[in-house]
Every structure is written in structure tokens, then in C-alpha cells.
Amino acid sequence: MKRISCVIVIYVAFTVTVKGAEVGFSIIDDKYDNILLSTLGVNVSHVEELRFRVKGCHDAHLNLLASTSQESAPYYRIHLGAYHNIRSTVCTVNDSLHEVDAFDAIVMDCGAFQEFQITWFGGKIQVGRLNPFNDIILSFEDPCPFQVVNIEISTMFGATVDWVVTVPSPKVPSIHAVVAATFTKKATCPTFSLIDILTVQNIARCAQKCITRPGCAAFRYSNDVCQLVSAVAISYNAATYFNIN
């Protein structure tokens, strides 16, 4: 798949503080590269939401990534406080960048933290302000959803943005929590990546192999053959895969 990246040259001079379930850091434009939350001990590969607070005059960016690489398509790009804090957007990035929703209002504050929540259940992206509670400002349902495995934080245009991210409690996969689902191939969507093909004795062992394999989000079991796949998007025409909940 062709890699498409937004041009962001930033410096992230950050100090990490971990207090209970929060991680704090500062992003400073034109000084350093973008920061992956995984490098700060925040794992989002087994969750579907993130809460955070930001303090800054404009331009708080989050890229919801389908891979561990920075800005490797496909990904979702959330831009809070763009255009000098008058517009916020959500974009998809595949072969190119597409703005899919926008909110025209001031959302950031130079002197006070503003609290937000992002959810991505089943490819439905929602960005909400938590004060007032549950005020959804951006929303998009992706017809080609993928598993979010990391989040990249950045800024631009001379901004300094302070962040406090709540460390999410990961879901604990279980071999007893599998759901059958049929995925139909779409020519316009990215496809599953086949991770491995194994020989196992039953579906429970196949599920366990997926749970313990990094990047595995779904599996297919038939006649002692266990296929492990990633969840980049829906594919494999008329094949039934079992998602780990």
C-alpha cells in the first residue's frame, strides 16, 4: 500500500510523569519528531477509547494508527484547534488525505486544560468534549474499518501543547469470548494481512494462538487449520473469521 503522510516537522521536548493512571508530556513545534503513545507506556491496541486533557492555544493532533509505524497509512487523523483554534477535523488517510467531518468553534485554551474523549468502536470514530459531558463534536463511521494499534501525538505552527493522557485499562482477551463474523471483500478497502497458518487441534487453541500473537486481531479455524490475520480492514470474500473480544 502506498504510504501517504501529512507534512509535519515538529519537536517534542517532553518530560514523562506517571501518576496513577495518567501520563503527562509537552509537545513543542519545530524541535523533535512526533511521539507514539506506546513509547510513553500507553497501550491502545486492546482498547477502543482514549481520554486526555490538552492545554495550548491551537493545533493538538492525534493520528490513530493501524500499524506501529508513524504515519503509515491507513490511519485516522484528529486535528483539534486548527486554523488558530477555530476549526477541528477528522480525516482518513489511505491513498490520500480526506476530511470527513469538521467542527467550527474554539475548543482549546491557552491557559487551561480542556478534556476530550476519542472512541473508535467498530470503525465509528467519535470525538467528544467531557465538559460539558458527552458533547460529541466530530463523528465518522468508516466503511473500511481497521484495528487501532497505536496513537501518534503532534503539533505544528509554533504551538506548544501540554497533554495529560489517561492510561486505558486494556481488555483481557479470553478464548471463551469469540464472535463469528462474515467479512465481505470490498475492492476499495485495504485488506487483511495474513500473519500465519498453523495446524491446531481445536478452535480454542486457534483462539489462544491469536491472543498471544502480536498484531493478531482475528482468526479462522477449519479442519485443524488455523489462519491468523490482522484487522487492517474487511476482506477475504465470504470467509468467516472469529474476532477476539
Tab-separated table of C-alpha atoms in Angstrom:
chain	number	residue	atom	x	y	z
A	1	MET	CA	0.000	0.000	0.000
A	2	LYS	CA	1.325	3.442	-0.902
A	3	ARG	CA	2.389	5.469	2.095
A	4	ILE	CA	0.794	8.909	2.413
A	5	SER	CA	1.991	11.304	5.098
A	6	CYS	CA	0.984	14.773	6.182
A	7	VAL	CA	3.987	17.112	6.275
A	8	ILE	CA	4.578	17.742	9.979
A	9	VAL	CA	8.006	18.826	11.162
A	10	ILE	CA	7.903	19.205	14.933
A	11	TYR	CA	9.965	18.916	18.057
A	12	VAL	CA	8.530	17.131	21.002
A	13	ALA	CA	10.516	18.088	24.064
A	14	PHE	CA	8.752	16.027	26.667
A	15	THR	CA	9.049	15.009	30.258
A	16	VAL	CA	7.057	11.982	31.247
A	17	THR	CA	5.315	11.805	34.598
A	18	VAL	CA	3.320	8.754	35.549
A	19	LYS	CA	0.951	9.254	38.474
A	20	GLY	CA	-1.555	6.503	38.932
A	21	ALA	CA	-3.245	6.127	35.558
A	22	GLU	CA	-2.061	9.328	33.833
A	23	VAL	CA	0.891	10.266	31.635
A	24	GLY	CA	1.872	13.931	31.179
A	25	PHE	CA	4.098	15.436	28.478
A	26	SER	CA	4.597	18.597	26.392
A	27	ILE	CA	4.744	18.922	22.593
A	28	ILE	CA	6.815	21.805	21.166
A	29	ASP	CA	6.748	22.587	17.441
A	30	ASP	CA	9.876	22.545	15.250
A	31	LYS	CA	12.084	20.748	17.764
A	32	TYR	CA	11.642	16.978	17.517
A	33	ASP	CA	9.695	14.144	15.873
A	34	ASN	CA	6.149	13.024	16.615
A	35	ILE	CA	5.568	10.884	19.706
A	36	LEU	CA	3.951	7.454	19.806
A	37	LEU	CA	1.929	6.820	22.953
A	38	SER	CA	3.407	3.318	23.129
A	39	THR	CA	6.815	4.869	23.881
A	40	LEU	CA	5.249	6.520	26.928
A	41	GLY	CA	3.770	3.291	28.227
A	42	VAL	CA	0.255	3.888	26.885
A	43	ASN	CA	-1.049	0.793	25.058
A	44	VAL	CA	-4.205	1.250	22.950
A	45	SER	CA	-4.027	-1.982	20.935
A	46	HIS	CA	-6.695	-3.695	23.058
A	47	VAL	CA	-8.992	-0.741	23.789
A	48	GLU	CA	-11.379	1.407	21.748
A	49	GLU	CA	-11.295	4.726	23.587
A	50	LEU	CA	-8.877	7.280	24.990
A	51	ARG	CA	-9.367	10.173	27.410
A	52	PHE	CA	-6.945	13.095	27.524
A	53	ARG	CA	-6.558	16.747	28.524
A	54	VAL	CA	-4.776	19.377	26.436
A	55	LYS	CA	-3.644	22.909	27.234
A	56	GLY	CA	-2.474	25.092	24.371
A	57	CYS	CA	-3.551	27.856	22.026
A	58	HIS	CA	-4.030	25.656	18.925
A	59	ASP	CA	-3.094	22.537	16.963
A	60	ALA	CA	-3.331	19.352	19.002
A	61	HIS	CA	-3.009	16.369	16.641
A	62	LEU	CA	-3.685	12.667	17.115
A	63	ASN	CA	-3.105	10.001	14.455
A	64	LEU	CA	-4.906	6.718	15.162
A	65	LEU	CA	-2.602	4.200	13.516
A	66	ALA	CA	-3.191	0.755	12.017
A	67	SER	CA	0.476	-0.139	12.469
A	68	THR	CA	3.274	0.576	14.895
A	69	SER	CA	4.967	2.834	12.317
A	70	GLN	CA	4.475	6.588	12.452
A	71	GLU	CA	2.085	7.918	9.803
A	72	SER	CA	1.934	4.663	7.851
A	73	ALA	CA	-1.418	4.523	6.017
A	74	PRO	CA	-4.147	3.732	6.705
A	75	TYR	CA	-4.816	5.918	9.752
A	76	TYR	CA	-7.318	8.404	11.156
A	77	ARG	CA	-6.129	11.944	11.822
A	78	ILE	CA	-7.793	14.048	14.533
A	79	HIS	CA	-6.901	17.756	14.435
A	80	LEU	CA	-8.121	19.836	17.391
A	81	GLY	CA	-7.866	23.632	17.323
A	82	ALA	CA	-6.804	24.069	13.708
A	83	TYR	CA	-6.676	27.403	11.899
A	84	HIS	CA	-5.798	29.308	15.071
A	85	ASN	CA	-8.304	27.345	17.145
A	86	ILE	CA	-11.442	27.938	15.090
A	87	ARG	CA	-11.867	24.517	13.425
A	88	SER	CA	-11.382	20.869	14.366
A	89	THR	CA	-11.388	17.992	11.877
A	90	VAL	CA	-11.211	14.227	11.452
A	91	CYS	CA	-9.573	12.836	8.320
A	92	THR	CA	-8.915	9.425	6.837
A	93	VAL	CA	-5.559	8.718	5.236
A	94	ASN	CA	-5.293	5.860	2.740
A	95	ASP	CA	-4.113	6.698	-0.774
A	96	SER	CA	-4.666	10.369	0.133
A	97	LEU	CA	-5.996	12.526	2.980
A	98	HIS	CA	-9.776	13.054	3.111
A	99	GLU	CA	-11.544	15.345	5.572
A	100	VAL	CA	-14.698	13.506	6.664
A	101	ASP	CA	-16.062	15.738	9.427
A	102	ALA	CA	-15.399	19.198	10.879
A	103	PHE	CA	-16.460	21.326	13.853
A	104	ASP	CA	-16.169	25.113	13.680
A	105	ALA	CA	-15.700	26.501	17.195
A	106	ILE	CA	-12.990	27.256	19.745
A	107	VAL	CA	-12.061	24.051	21.589
A	108	MET	CA	-8.602	24.755	23.080
A	109	ASP	CA	-7.467	27.163	25.800
A	110	CYS	CA	-4.001	28.709	26.145
A	111	GLY	CA	-4.158	28.737	29.941
A	112	ALA	CA	-6.421	25.868	30.999
A	113	PHE	CA	-6.718	22.159	30.287
A	114	GLN	CA	-9.665	21.040	28.159
A	115	GLU	CA	-10.765	17.408	28.463
A	116	PHE	CA	-11.660	15.183	25.494
A	117	GLN	CA	-12.500	11.577	24.709
A	118	ILE	CA	-11.968	9.698	21.440
A	119	THR	CA	-13.735	6.412	20.738
A	120	TRP	CA	-13.337	4.116	17.756
A	121	PHE	CA	-15.789	1.249	18.335
A	122	GLY	CA	-16.040	-0.868	15.178
A	123	GLY	CA	-14.638	1.893	12.992
A	124	LYS	CA	-17.067	4.559	14.274
A	125	ILE	CA	-14.846	7.482	15.242
A	126	GLN	CA	-16.231	9.992	17.733
A	127	VAL	CA	-14.507	12.919	19.412
A	128	GLY	CA	-16.253	14.485	22.384
A	129	ARG	CA	-15.633	17.194	24.957
A	130	LEU	CA	-16.102	15.987	28.512
A	131	ASN	CA	-17.066	19.444	29.804
A	132	PRO	CA	-19.933	19.657	29.036
A	133	PHE	CA	-20.245	15.889	29.434
A	134	ASN	CA	-20.509	13.789	26.287
A	135	ASP	CA	-20.545	16.731	23.862
A	136	ILE	CA	-19.748	14.997	20.535
A	137	ILE	CA	-18.024	17.422	18.182
A	138	LEU	CA	-16.689	15.064	15.493
A	139	SER	CA	-18.076	11.786	14.188
A	140	PHE	CA	-17.365	9.434	11.298
A	141	GLU	CA	-18.239	5.805	10.527
A	142	ASP	CA	-15.562	4.188	8.381
A	143	PRO	CA	-16.810	1.715	5.735
A	144	CYS	CA	-13.290	0.214	5.764
A	145	PRO	CA	-12.500	-0.037	9.486
A	146	PHE	CA	-9.198	-1.240	10.897
A	147	GLN	CA	-7.749	-2.019	14.280
A	148	VAL	CA	-6.064	0.950	16.009
A	149	VAL	CA	-2.778	-0.317	17.461
A	150	ASN	CA	-1.041	2.950	18.371
A	151	ILE	CA	-1.625	6.708	18.567
A	152	GLU	CA	0.788	9.419	17.454
A	153	ILE	CA	0.730	12.873	19.093
A	154	SER	CA	1.989	16.057	17.399
A	155	THR	CA	1.517	19.789	16.813
A	156	MET	CA	2.561	22.458	14.287
A	157	PHE	CA	2.693	26.198	13.500
A	158	GLY	CA	4.831	27.116	16.509
A	159	ALA	CA	2.451	25.623	19.049
A	160	THR	CA	3.284	24.271	22.475
A	161	VAL	CA	0.665	21.841	23.752
A	162	ASP	CA	0.632	20.213	27.180
A	163	TRP	CA	-1.001	16.791	27.362
A	164	VAL	CA	-2.269	14.565	30.143
A	165	VAL	CA	-3.366	11.164	28.844
A	166	THR	CA	-5.374	8.729	30.930
A	167	VAL	CA	-3.831	5.278	30.608
A	168	PRO	CA	-6.663	2.954	29.491
A	169	SER	CA	-7.342	-0.364	31.158
A	170	PRO	CA	-6.885	-3.000	28.446
A	171	LYS	CA	-9.496	-5.589	27.685
A	172	VAL	CA	-8.337	-9.062	28.651
A	173	PRO	CA	-8.965	-11.430	25.730
A	174	SER	CA	-10.453	-14.795	26.509
A	175	ILE	CA	-10.688	-17.941	24.407
A	176	HIS	CA	-14.302	-18.099	25.562
A	177	ALA	CA	-15.071	-14.646	24.107
A	178	VAL	CA	-15.131	-15.199	20.361
A	179	VAL	CA	-17.758	-13.910	17.973
A	180	ALA	CA	-18.329	-15.287	14.480
A	181	ALA	CA	-18.473	-12.653	11.756
A	182	THR	CA	-18.510	-12.808	7.984
A	183	PHE	CA	-16.309	-10.287	6.207
A	184	THR	CA	-17.098	-9.445	2.578
A	185	LYS	CA	-14.379	-8.222	0.262
A	186	LYS	CA	-14.575	-4.556	-0.816
A	187	ALA	CA	-12.376	-3.551	-3.703
A	188	THR	CA	-11.952	-0.034	-2.324
A	189	CYS	CA	-10.806	-1.179	1.145
A	190	PRO	CA	-7.387	-2.247	2.395
A	191	THR	CA	-7.220	-5.979	3.075
A	192	PHE	CA	-6.416	-8.275	5.952
A	193	SER	CA	-2.794	-9.245	6.336
A	194	LEU	CA	-2.284	-12.980	6.799
A	195	ILE	CA	0.051	-13.406	9.773
A	196	ASP	CA	0.410	-17.189	9.928
A	197	ILE	CA	-1.173	-20.540	9.096
A	198	LEU	CA	-0.937	-23.152	11.844
A	199	THR	CA	-2.102	-26.694	12.498
A	200	VAL	CA	-4.026	-26.940	15.779
A	201	GLN	CA	-6.472	-29.434	17.271
A	202	ASN	CA	-9.476	-27.225	18.011
A	203	ILE	CA	-10.918	-23.714	17.778
A	204	ALA	CA	-9.934	-22.874	21.367
A	205	ARG	CA	-6.268	-23.456	20.601
A	206	CYS	CA	-6.592	-21.342	17.459
A	207	ALA	CA	-8.093	-18.523	19.543
A	208	GLN	CA	-5.257	-18.824	22.052
A	209	LYS	CA	-2.684	-18.552	19.262
A	210	CYS	CA	-4.327	-15.301	18.102
A	211	ILE	CA	-4.424	-13.895	21.639
A	212	THR	CA	-0.707	-14.474	22.163
A	213	ARG	CA	0.457	-13.363	18.694
A	214	PRO	CA	1.279	-9.620	18.372
A	215	GLY	CA	-0.886	-7.934	15.757
A	216	CYS	CA	-3.433	-10.742	15.523
A	217	ALA	CA	-6.997	-9.438	15.637
A	218	ALA	CA	-8.986	-12.272	14.090
A	219	PHE	CA	-8.664	-15.921	13.157
A	220	ARG	CA	-10.307	-18.601	11.052
A	221	TYR	CA	-10.438	-22.264	12.040
A	222	SER	CA	-11.430	-25.158	9.792
A	223	ASN	CA	-10.327	-28.816	9.740
A	224	ASP	CA	-7.382	-28.303	12.104
A	225	VAL	CA	-6.112	-25.346	10.037
A	226	CYS	CA	-5.790	-22.057	11.963
A	227	GLN	CA	-5.337	-18.813	9.993
A	228	LEU	CA	-4.233	-15.727	11.936
A	229	VAL	CA	-4.876	-12.291	10.430
A	230	SER	CA	-4.532	-8.627	11.297
A	231	ALA	CA	-7.521	-6.264	11.250
A	232	VAL	CA	-6.415	-3.664	8.752
A	233	ALA	CA	-9.836	-3.787	7.092
A	234	ILE	CA	-12.572	-6.135	5.932
A	235	SER	CA	-11.601	-8.627	3.261
A	236	TYR	CA	-11.460	-12.321	2.318
A	237	ASN	CA	-14.654	-12.768	0.364
A	238	ALA	CA	-17.314	-14.855	2.181
A	239	ALA	CA	-14.816	-16.128	4.763
A	240	THR	CA	-15.842	-16.401	8.395
A	241	TYR	CA	-13.376	-15.098	10.953
A	242	PHE	CA	-13.651	-15.105	14.704
A	243	ASN	CA	-12.934	-11.773	16.360
A	244	ILE	CA	-11.290	-11.696	19.789
A	245	ASN	CA	-13.373	-9.549	22.187
